[in-house]
mmCIF file of C-alpha atoms in Angstrom:
data_model
loop_
_atom_site.group_PDB
_atom_site.id
_atom_site.type_symbol
_atom_site.label_atom_id
_atom_site.label_comp_id
_atom_site.label_asym_id
_atom_site.label_seq_id
_atom_site.Cartn_x
_atom_site.Cartn_y
_atom_site.Cartn_z
ATOM 1 C CA MET H 1 -24.609 95.964 57.469
ATOM 2 C CA ASN H 2 -28.077 96.511 56.263
ATOM 3 C CA ARG H 3 -30.644 93.796 55.634
ATOM 4 C CA ARG H 4 -29.866 93.500 51.991
ATOM 5 C CA GLU H 5 -26.196 92.961 52.687
ATOM 6 C CA ILE H 6 -26.968 90.284 55.266
ATOM 7 C CA ILE H 7 -29.134 88.352 52.855
ATOM 8 C CA ALA H 8 -26.500 88.570 50.122
ATOM 9 C CA SER H 9 -23.776 87.399 52.454
ATOM 10 C CA THR H 10 -25.892 84.548 53.612
ATOM 11 C CA ILE H 11 -26.596 83.458 50.096
ATOM 12 C CA ILE H 12 -22.946 83.676 49.211
ATOM 13 C CA LEU H 13 -21.975 81.665 52.282
ATOM 14 C CA LEU H 14 -24.571 79.056 51.536
ATOM 15 C CA ALA H 15 -23.393 78.812 47.946
ATOM 16 C CA LEU H 16 -19.855 78.520 49.102
ATOM 17 C CA ALA H 17 -20.793 75.851 51.575
ATOM 18 C CA LEU H 18 -22.643 73.962 48.903
ATOM 19 C CA LEU H 19 -19.687 74.254 46.638
ATOM 20 C CA ILE H 20 -17.355 72.981 49.295
ATOM 21 C CA TYR H 21 -19.711 70.138 50.122
ATOM 22 C CA LEU H 22 -19.968 69.109 46.523
ATOM 23 C CA THR H 23 -16.243 69.282 46.107
ATOM 24 C CA ILE H 24 -15.630 67.220 49.175
ATOM 25 C CA SER H 25 -18.244 64.715 48.226
ATOM 26 C CA SER H 26 -16.651 64.144 44.818
ATOM 27 C CA PHE H 27 -13.518 63.028 46.575
ATOM 28 C CA LYS H 28 -15.387 60.890 48.962
ATOM 29 C CA ILE H 29 -14.014 57.403 48.892
ATOM 30 C CA THR H 30 -16.832 54.944 48.553
ATOM 31 C CA PRO H 31 -16.015 51.255 49.131
ATOM 32 C CA LEU H 32 -16.520 49.102 46.073
ATOM 33 C CA ALA H 33 -19.537 47.256 47.525
ATOM 34 C CA ILE H 34 -17.447 44.134 47.311
ATOM 35 C CA LEU H 35 -19.742 41.874 49.161
ATOM 36 C CA SER H 36 -22.594 42.509 46.842
ATOM 37 C CA SER H 37 -20.518 42.105 43.710
ATOM 38 C CA ASN H 38 -19.891 38.954 41.769
ATOM 39 C CA LEU H 39 -16.731 37.925 40.062
ATOM 40 C CA GLU H 40 -17.033 35.284 37.390
ATOM 41 C CA VAL H 41 -14.202 33.472 35.698
ATOM 42 C CA THR H 42 -15.113 31.611 32.537
ATOM 43 C CA ILE H 43 -12.798 29.291 30.620
ATOM 44 C CA PRO H 44 -14.045 28.505 27.093
ATOM 45 C CA GLN H 45 -14.525 24.888 26.072
ATOM 46 C CA GLU H 46 -11.488 24.842 23.813
ATOM 47 C CA TYR H 47 -9.258 25.810 26.714
ATOM 48 C CA GLN H 48 -10.698 23.350 29.208
ATOM 49 C CA THR H 49 -7.825 21.033 28.350
ATOM 50 C CA VAL H 50 -4.527 22.563 27.380
ATOM 51 C CA THR H 51 -0.972 21.424 26.918
ATOM 52 C CA PRO H 52 2.029 22.623 28.900
ATOM 53 C CA GLY H 53 3.608 25.670 27.319
ATOM 54 C CA SER H 54 0.397 26.788 25.670
ATOM 55 C CA GLN H 55 -1.735 29.820 26.370
ATOM 56 C CA ILE H 56 -4.959 29.656 28.287
ATOM 57 C CA TRP H 57 -7.570 32.271 27.492
ATOM 58 C CA PHE H 58 -10.420 33.121 29.787
ATOM 59 C CA SER H 59 -12.843 35.896 30.610
ATOM 60 C CA THR H 60 -13.443 37.680 33.870
ATOM 61 C CA LYS H 61 -16.761 39.348 34.584
ATOM 62 C CA VAL H 62 -17.446 41.748 37.413
ATOM 63 C CA LEU H 63 -21.144 41.982 38.080
ATOM 64 C CA ASN H 64 -23.491 43.950 40.280
ATOM 65 C CA LEU H 65 -21.176 46.773 41.108
ATOM 66 C CA ALA H 66 -22.724 49.668 42.987
ATOM 67 C CA ASP H 67 -22.902 52.672 40.761
ATOM 68 C CA MET H 68 -19.871 54.491 42.008
ATOM 69 C CA GLY H 69 -18.591 55.598 38.721
ATOM 70 C CA LYS H 70 -15.699 54.401 36.751
ATOM 71 C CA ARG H 71 -12.821 53.123 38.810
ATOM 72 C CA ASP H 72 -9.589 51.228 38.553
ATOM 73 C CA VAL H 73 -9.098 47.820 39.991
ATOM 74 C CA SER H 74 -6.304 45.346 39.742
ATOM 75 C CA LEU H 75 -6.914 41.868 38.538
ATOM 76 C CA LYS H 76 -4.511 39.162 39.546
ATOM 77 C CA TYR H 77 -4.656 35.963 37.573
ATOM 78 C CA GLU H 78 -3.045 32.909 39.111
ATOM 79 C CA VAL H 79 -2.764 29.312 38.067
ATOM 80 C CA LEU H 80 -2.587 27.031 41.083
ATOM 81 C CA ASP H 81 -1.651 23.397 41.105
ATOM 82 C CA GLN H 82 -3.344 20.660 43.112
ATOM 83 C CA ASN H 83 -1.419 21.803 46.197
ATOM 84 C CA ARG H 84 -2.559 25.392 45.742
ATOM 85 C CA ILE H 85 0.948 26.423 44.782
ATOM 86 C CA PRO H 86 1.052 29.168 42.162
ATOM 87 C CA VAL H 87 2.467 28.003 38.884
ATOM 88 C CA THR H 88 2.193 31.259 37.054
ATOM 89 C CA SER H 89 0.522 34.589 37.578
ATOM 90 C CA LYS H 90 -0.110 37.956 36.077
ATOM 91 C CA THR H 91 -1.571 41.212 37.342
ATOM 92 C CA GLU H 92 -3.173 43.991 35.397
ATOM 93 C CA THR H 93 -5.034 47.151 36.193
ATOM 94 C CA VAL H 94 -8.365 47.723 34.547
ATOM 95 C CA ALA H 95 -11.201 50.179 34.758
ATOM 96 C CA VAL H 96 -14.576 48.905 35.883
ATOM 97 C CA GLN H 97 -17.950 50.533 35.965
ATOM 98 C CA THR H 98 -21.095 48.768 37.075
ATOM 99 C CA GLN H 99 -20.349 45.806 34.952
ATOM 100 C CA ALA H 100 -17.094 44.915 33.360
ATOM 101 C CA SER H 101 -15.897 41.992 31.346
ATOM 102 C CA PHE H 102 -12.312 41.343 30.509
ATOM 103 C CA VAL H 103 -10.576 38.795 28.370
ATOM 104 C CA ALA H 104 -7.130 37.766 29.375
ATOM 105 C CA SER H 105 -4.641 35.000 28.862
ATOM 106 C CA LEU H 106 -1.846 33.340 30.720
ATOM 107 C CA GLN H 107 1.199 31.637 29.259
ATOM 108 C CA LEU H 108 1.563 28.283 30.918
ATOM 109 C CA PRO H 109 5.009 26.937 31.768
ATOM 110 C CA THR H 110 6.311 24.068 29.664
ATOM 111 C CA THR H 111 7.230 22.204 32.812
ATOM 112 C CA MET H 112 3.669 21.691 33.976
ATOM 113 C CA SER H 113 2.724 18.113 34.604
ATOM 114 C CA ASP H 114 -0.605 16.563 33.677
ATOM 115 C CA GLY H 115 -3.468 17.265 36.043
ATOM 116 C CA ILE H 116 -6.232 19.586 37.133
ATOM 117 C CA TYR H 117 -5.284 23.178 37.829
ATOM 118 C CA SER H 118 -7.175 26.162 39.222
ATOM 119 C CA LEU H 119 -7.399 29.550 37.630
ATOM 120 C CA LYS H 120 -7.863 32.030 40.429
ATOM 121 C CA VAL H 121 -8.776 35.640 39.758
ATOM 122 C CA THR H 122 -8.446 38.198 42.520
ATOM 123 C CA LEU H 123 -9.949 41.610 42.046
ATOM 124 C CA THR H 124 -8.554 44.312 44.312
ATOM 125 C CA ASP H 125 -9.939 47.754 44.676
ATOM 126 C CA SER H 126 -6.892 49.895 44.176
ATOM 127 C CA THR H 127 -7.909 52.388 46.796
ATOM 128 C CA THR H 128 -9.542 50.408 49.559
ATOM 129 C CA GLN H 129 -7.556 47.213 48.912
ATOM 130 C CA GLN H 130 -10.743 45.191 49.297
ATOM 131 C CA THR H 131 -10.676 42.013 47.298
ATOM 132 C CA ILE H 132 -13.000 39.493 45.769
ATOM 133 C CA GLU H 133 -11.954 36.214 44.264
ATOM 134 C CA SER H 134 -13.250 33.626 41.912
ATOM 135 C CA GLU H 135 -11.876 30.375 40.579
ATOM 136 C CA ASN H 136 -12.357 27.939 37.784
ATOM 137 C CA SER H 137 -10.498 24.774 36.912
ATOM 138 C CA PHE H 138 -8.978 23.330 33.767
ATOM 139 C CA ASN H 139 -6.918 20.321 32.703
ATOM 140 C CA VAL H 140 -3.355 20.152 31.587
ATOM 141 C CA LEU H 141 -2.535 17.225 29.381
ATOM 142 C CA ALA H 142 0.788 16.857 27.656
ATOM 143 C CA GLU H 143 0.545 15.955 23.975
ATOM 144 C CA LYS H 144 1.693 12.436 23.439
ATOM 145 C CA LYS H 145 4.535 12.475 21.012
ATOM 146 C CA GLU H 146 4.024 10.041 18.179
ATOM 147 C CA ASP H 147 6.212 7.060 18.642
ATOM 148 C CA TYR H 148 7.478 6.574 15.160
ATOM 149 C CA THR H 149 9.883 3.813 16.128
ATOM 150 C CA GLN H 150 7.041 1.301 15.888
ATOM 151 C CA TYR H 151 6.842 2.007 12.187
ATOM 152 C CA LEU H 152 10.416 0.830 11.836
ATOM 153 C CA TYR H 153 9.115 -2.701 12.304
ATOM 154 C CA TYR H 154 6.329 -2.237 9.796
ATOM 155 C CA VAL H 155 8.677 -1.434 6.907
ATOM 156 C CA PRO H 156 10.707 -4.674 6.865
ATOM 157 C CA ALA H 157 7.595 -6.690 7.738
ATOM 158 C CA THR H 158 5.765 -5.157 4.795
ATOM 159 C CA ILE H 159 8.677 -5.900 2.469
ATOM 160 C CA VAL H 160 8.785 -9.534 3.606
ATOM 161 C CA ILE H 161 5.028 -9.923 3.196
ATOM 162 C CA LEU H 162 5.148 -8.379 -0.278
ATOM 163 C CA LEU H 163 8.002 -10.716 -1.257
ATOM 164 C CA VAL H 164 6.125 -13.757 -0.001
ATOM 165 C CA LEU H 165 2.946 -12.663 -1.764
ATOM 166 C CA SER H 166 4.885 -12.102 -4.996
ATOM 167 C CA LEU H 167 6.404 -15.560 -4.725
ATOM 168 C CA ILE H 168 3.009 -17.106 -4.066
ATOM 169 C CA PHE H 169 1.492 -15.134 -6.922
ATOM 170 C CA PHE H 170 4.122 -16.045 -9.513
ATOM 171 C CA LYS H 171 4.504 -19.606 -8.338
ATOM 172 C CA GLY H 172 0.762 -19.877 -8.103
ATOM 173 C CA ARG H 173 0.355 -18.503 -11.583
ATOM 174 C CA SER H 174 2.960 -20.965 -12.899
ATOM 175 C CA THR H 175 1.226 -23.839 -11.105
ATOM 176 C CA LEU H 176 -2.108 -22.756 -12.538
ATOM 177 C CA GLU H 177 -0.695 -22.583 -16.035
ATOM 178 C CA LYS H 178 0.790 -26.060 -15.693
ATOM 179 C CA ALA H 179 -2.472 -27.450 -14.394
ATOM 180 C CA SER H 180 -4.358 -25.803 -17.237
ATOM 181 C CA LEU H 181 -1.952 -27.235 -19.829
ATOM 182 C CA ARG H 182 -2.205 -30.721 -18.369
ATOM 183 C CA LEU H 183 -5.981 -30.561 -18.423
ATOM 184 C CA LYS H 184 -5.913 -29.500 -22.054
ATOM 185 C CA ILE H 185 -3.527 -32.264 -23.056
ATOM 186 C CA ARG H 186 -5.532 -34.849 -21.119
ATOM 187 C CA ARG H 187 -8.688 -33.747 -22.883
ATOM 188 C CA ILE H 188 -6.989 -33.864 -26.317
ATOM 189 C CA VAL H 189 -5.552 -37.342 -25.688
ATOM 190 C CA LYS H 190 -8.823 -38.714 -24.337
ATOM 191 C CA LYS H 191 -10.805 -37.359 -27.267
ATOM 192 C CA LYS H 192 -8.426 -38.495 -29.962
ATOM 193 C CA LEU H 193 -7.759 -41.963 -28.593
ATOM 194 C CA SER H 194 -11.436 -42.635 -28.058
ATOM 195 C CA GLN H 195 -12.173 -41.967 -31.720
ATOM 196 C CA MET V 1 14.483 -48.438 -31.661
ATOM 197 C CA GLY V 2 15.474 -46.068 -28.802
ATOM 198 C CA SER V 3 16.448 -42.645 -30.004
ATOM 199 C CA VAL V 4 17.522 -41.714 -33.487
ATOM 200 C CA LEU V 5 18.953 -38.528 -34.908
ATOM 201 C CA VAL V 6 18.289 -38.265 -38.606
ATOM 202 C CA THR V 7 20.308 -35.727 -40.545
ATOM 203 C CA THR V 8 19.209 -35.149 -44.085
ATOM 204 C CA SER V 9 19.084 -32.524 -46.770
ATOM 205 C CA VAL V 10 16.269 -30.028 -46.777
ATOM 206 C CA GLU V 11 14.772 -31.605 -49.914
ATOM 207 C CA ASN V 12 14.624 -35.000 -48.288
ATOM 208 C CA LEU V 13 13.363 -33.856 -44.927
ATOM 209 C CA GLN V 14 9.694 -34.578 -45.620
ATOM 210 C CA ASN V 15 10.511 -37.939 -47.135
ATOM 211 C CA GLY V 16 12.468 -38.772 -44.028
ATOM 212 C CA ILE V 17 9.492 -37.829 -41.850
ATOM 213 C CA ASN V 18 7.114 -39.848 -43.952
ATOM 214 C CA SER V 19 9.241 -42.964 -43.762
ATOM 215 C CA VAL V 20 9.625 -42.674 -39.976
ATOM 216 C CA ILE V 21 5.883 -42.346 -39.458
ATOM 217 C CA LYS V 22 5.153 -45.159 -41.854
ATOM 218 C CA THR V 23 7.563 -47.356 -39.945
ATOM 219 C CA LEU V 24 5.985 -46.490 -36.605
ATOM 220 C CA GLY V 25 2.431 -46.232 -37.937
ATOM 221 C CA ASP V 26 0.877 -48.565 -35.335
ATOM 222 C CA GLU V 27 2.027 -46.419 -32.499
ATOM 223 C CA VAL V 28 0.676 -43.146 -31.254
ATOM 224 C CA GLY V 29 2.825 -40.213 -32.352
ATOM 225 C CA ILE V 30 3.732 -36.930 -30.757
ATOM 226 C CA TYR V 31 4.783 -34.602 -33.558
ATOM 227 C CA VAL V 32 6.717 -31.467 -32.625
ATOM 228 C CA SER V 33 6.498 -29.279 -35.701
ATOM 229 C CA LEU V 34 9.088 -26.517 -35.925
ATOM 230 C CA ASN V 35 9.079 -26.009 -39.695
ATOM 231 C CA LYS V 36 5.450 -26.140 -40.712
ATOM 232 C CA THR V 37 2.096 -25.429 -39.152
ATOM 233 C CA HIS V 38 0.193 -28.512 -38.132
ATOM 234 C CA GLU V 39 -2.162 -27.993 -41.081
ATOM 235 C CA GLY V 40 0.872 -28.022 -43.362
ATOM 236 C CA VAL V 41 2.143 -31.202 -41.749
ATOM 237 C CA GLU V 42 -1.242 -32.913 -41.985
ATOM 238 C CA SER V 43 -1.500 -31.876 -45.578
ATOM 239 C CA ALA V 44 1.993 -33.229 -46.381
ATOM 240 C CA LEU V 45 1.245 -36.499 -44.612
ATOM 241 C CA ALA V 46 -2.122 -36.784 -46.292
ATOM 242 C CA LYS V 47 -0.393 -36.422 -49.667
ATOM 243 C CA ALA V 48 1.760 -39.383 -48.706
ATOM 244 C CA ASN V 49 -1.356 -41.274 -47.636
ATOM 245 C CA ILE V 50 -0.281 -41.303 -44.027
ATOM 246 C CA PRO V 51 -3.200 -41.161 -41.577
ATOM 247 C CA THR V 52 -2.917 -38.630 -38.754
ATOM 248 C CA LYS V 53 -5.625 -39.986 -36.473
ATOM 249 C CA LYS V 54 -3.073 -41.245 -34.000
ATOM 250 C CA ILE V 55 -0.772 -38.206 -34.183
ATOM 251 C CA PHE V 56 -0.821 -35.449 -31.590
ATOM 252 C CA PHE V 57 0.579 -32.153 -32.811
ATOM 253 C CA ILE V 58 2.637 -29.615 -30.936
ATOM 254 C CA ASP V 59 2.669 -26.623 -33.265
ATOM 255 C CA CYS V 60 5.636 -24.297 -32.727
ATOM 256 C CA VAL V 61 4.987 -22.295 -35.898
ATOM 257 C CA SER V 62 1.426 -20.995 -35.733
ATOM 258 C CA THR V 63 1.000 -17.826 -33.715
ATOM 259 C CA GLN V 64 -2.634 -18.159 -32.765
ATOM 260 C CA ASP V 65 -3.822 -20.439 -30.056
ATOM 261 C CA THR V 66 -7.391 -20.603 -31.168
ATOM 262 C CA LYS V 67 -7.159 -22.466 -34.420
ATOM 263 C CA ASN V 68 -7.522 -26.046 -33.323
ATOM 264 C CA GLU V 69 -8.534 -27.328 -29.925
ATOM 265 C CA GLU V 70 -6.746 -30.604 -30.520
ATOM 266 C CA VAL V 71 -3.399 -28.903 -31.095
ATOM 267 C CA VAL V 72 -1.102 -27.408 -28.487
ATOM 268 C CA TYR V 73 0.675 -24.250 -29.581
ATOM 269 C CA ILE V 74 4.058 -23.494 -28.042
ATOM 270 C CA LYS V 75 6.493 -20.720 -28.876
ATOM 271 C CA PRO V 76 9.811 -22.121 -30.163
ATOM 272 C CA SER V 77 11.676 -19.791 -27.820
ATOM 273 C CA ASP V 78 9.907 -21.281 -24.775
ATOM 274 C CA LEU V 79 11.916 -24.488 -24.441
ATOM 275 C CA GLU V 80 10.795 -25.033 -20.862
ATOM 276 C CA LYS V 81 7.152 -25.084 -21.829
ATOM 277 C CA LEU V 82 7.965 -27.260 -24.842
ATOM 278 C CA ILE V 83 9.695 -29.798 -22.586
ATOM 279 C CA LEU V 84 6.735 -29.699 -20.192
ATOM 280 C CA THR V 85 4.237 -30.235 -23.001
ATOM 281 C CA ILE V 86 6.173 -33.160 -24.449
ATOM 282 C CA LYS V 87 6.450 -34.737 -21.003
ATOM 283 C CA MET V 88 2.730 -34.298 -20.342
ATOM 284 C CA PHE V 89 1.840 -35.882 -23.669
ATOM 285 C CA ILE V 90 4.150 -38.809 -22.933
ATOM 286 C CA GLU V 91 2.577 -39.259 -19.490
ATOM 287 C CA GLU V 92 -1.011 -38.956 -20.692
ATOM 288 C CA ILE V 93 -0.710 -41.258 -23.672
ATOM 289 C CA LYS V 94 -0.820 -44.760 -22.244
ATOM 290 C CA PRO V 95 -0.325 -46.874 -25.387
ATOM 291 C CA LYS V 96 3.104 -47.247 -26.975
ATOM 292 C CA LYS V 97 4.150 -43.978 -28.541
ATOM 293 C CA TYR V 98 6.941 -42.194 -30.348
ATOM 294 C CA LEU V 99 8.168 -38.628 -30.400
ATOM 295 C CA LEU V 100 9.111 -36.920 -33.628
ATOM 296 C CA ILE V 101 10.862 -33.546 -33.696
ATOM 297 C CA ASP V 102 10.958 -31.695 -37.004
ATOM 298 C CA SER V 103 13.520 -30.146 -37.064
ATOM 299 C CA LEU V 104 16.076 -29.516 -34.376
ATOM 300 C CA ALA V 105 18.101 -26.949 -36.300
ATOM 301 C CA THR V 106 15.101 -24.597 -36.447
ATOM 302 C CA LEU V 107 15.320 -24.207 -32.701
ATOM 303 C CA LEU V 108 18.657 -22.445 -33.208
ATOM 304 C CA ILE V 109 16.824 -19.491 -34.722
ATOM 305 C CA TYR V 110 15.187 -18.793 -31.374
ATOM 306 C CA ASN V 111 17.663 -20.242 -28.887
ATOM 307 C CA ASN V 112 21.400 -20.567 -28.517
ATOM 308 C CA THR V 113 23.192 -23.830 -29.175
ATOM 309 C CA ASN V 114 23.710 -24.759 -25.555
ATOM 310 C CA LYS V 115 20.059 -24.269 -24.665
ATOM 311 C CA VAL V 116 18.972 -26.435 -27.573
ATOM 312 C CA ALA V 117 21.529 -29.076 -26.627
ATOM 313 C CA ALA V 118 20.198 -29.033 -23.068
ATOM 314 C CA PHE V 119 16.655 -29.350 -24.411
ATOM 315 C CA VAL V 120 17.628 -32.360 -26.498
ATOM 316 C CA LYS V 121 19.403 -33.971 -23.532
ATOM 317 C CA THR V 122 16.354 -33.529 -21.290
ATOM 318 C CA ILE V 123 13.959 -34.937 -23.855
ATOM 319 C CA THR V 124 16.099 -37.896 -24.791
ATOM 320 C CA ASP V 125 16.656 -38.792 -21.150
ATOM 321 C CA PHE V 126 12.966 -38.531 -20.340
ATOM 322 C CA ALA V 127 11.912 -40.453 -23.391
ATOM 323 C CA SER V 128 14.396 -43.144 -22.558
ATOM 324 C CA GLN V 129 13.032 -43.438 -19.023
ATOM 325 C CA LYS V 130 9.492 -43.753 -20.347
ATOM 326 C CA ASN V 131 10.485 -46.173 -23.051
ATOM 327 C CA VAL V 132 9.414 -43.791 -25.780
ATOM 328 C CA GLU V 133 10.993 -43.939 -29.187
ATOM 329 C CA ILE V 134 12.325 -40.581 -30.261
ATOM 330 C CA VAL V 135 13.193 -39.468 -33.754
ATOM 331 C CA ALA V 136 14.773 -36.062 -34.181
ATOM 332 C CA LEU V 137 15.354 -34.698 -37.638
ATOM 333 C CA SER V 138 17.772 -31.999 -38.584
ATOM 334 C CA GLN V 139 18.979 -30.439 -41.806
ATOM 335 C CA LYS V 140 22.444 -31.538 -42.687
ATOM 336 C CA THR V 141 23.716 -28.106 -43.619
ATOM 337 C CA THR V 142 22.743 -26.127 -40.569
ATOM 338 C CA GLY V 143 23.532 -26.309 -36.903
ATOM 339 C CA GLU V 144 26.693 -28.335 -37.208
ATOM 340 C CA GLU V 145 27.909 -27.096 -33.870
ATOM 341 C CA LEU V 146 24.639 -28.298 -32.352
ATOM 342 C CA LEU V 147 24.839 -31.629 -34.070
ATOM 343 C CA ASP V 148 28.344 -32.118 -32.727
ATOM 344 C CA LYS V 149 27.011 -31.559 -29.225
ATOM 345 C CA ILE V 150 23.949 -33.781 -29.438
ATOM 346 C CA PHE V 151 25.217 -36.754 -31.421
ATOM 347 C CA ASN V 152 26.016 -38.615 -28.215
ATOM 348 C CA PHE V 153 22.572 -38.155 -26.769
ATOM 349 C CA PHE V 154 21.048 -40.479 -29.336
ATOM 350 C CA ASP V 155 21.291 -44.205 -29.638
ATOM 351 C CA LYS V 156 21.696 -43.932 -33.361
ATOM 352 C CA VAL V 157 22.583 -41.271 -35.893
ATOM 353 C CA ASP V 158 21.203 -41.776 -39.362
ATOM 354 C CA LYS V 159 22.815 -39.610 -42.020
ATOM 355 C CA LYS V 160 20.708 -39.641 -45.153
#
């Protein structure tokens, strides 16, 4: 091999090495910098108090991700009762990059009793299985069904009151008319007999 | 005198009224007019030189209530109010008084026979209790069924 051939080979080898390095590095698995990331769960005002069987909407924000490119994570949404027992849950896979915000909802069971519940969101890096969690709380309050039976008492009571008022009105009117007539007659008699 | 039912012909009705009032002239009268307006009655009495100063009129003919403040206007179909008015006059007039009804048969135009008979019974009973002389006039030719029913309510029946 002459000098020229050596230099060319070297260059080729170096290029190949670089190529290999770059290829390997693109597959390099970088942890999701979990500890430096923030996960925020926000429940809008209108969903702070919900009824059993309704849907609760909320948003999940992943902040301060290290710039590792776009990647998939799984988000697990759980509703926990006061004893930390899951009431309902849902998992979905989403793509995050640097910052990601997702809106999701959960259908609440109709059997939930009144009280304060936690919405727990767990983000798991699909590859490294590292997780971060965040929680927020909301109220469940069953809608009070209108008790219409009370109105059953109002109807007959109203009828009785109306009847009594009618009697008083007509009797009162008759009494007034009689009193008015007597006054008139008294006045006529007094005037005529005094003449 | 008590109570008297005078039955007479239509032509003699006014004469009958005049003679009753002349007879009872010293007393205060309550005149229930069912045939004429009170102006007509006063005019007829004035023609016969009968003063009306001591006569109180219950006008069942005139339709307006605003004509004369010294007259009470009652609808002939409202027998209840008519009874009430007569009673009130009887109670308010302290001196000796009489009640004259001209004429009973006219009430049949507005009321059925039984209602008129009941009216007559109520008035005669009340007048009797209050010691009021009552003279009811009726045309001979009308209301015979009524007359048959009310004859017994009166102390005397005078057929002229």
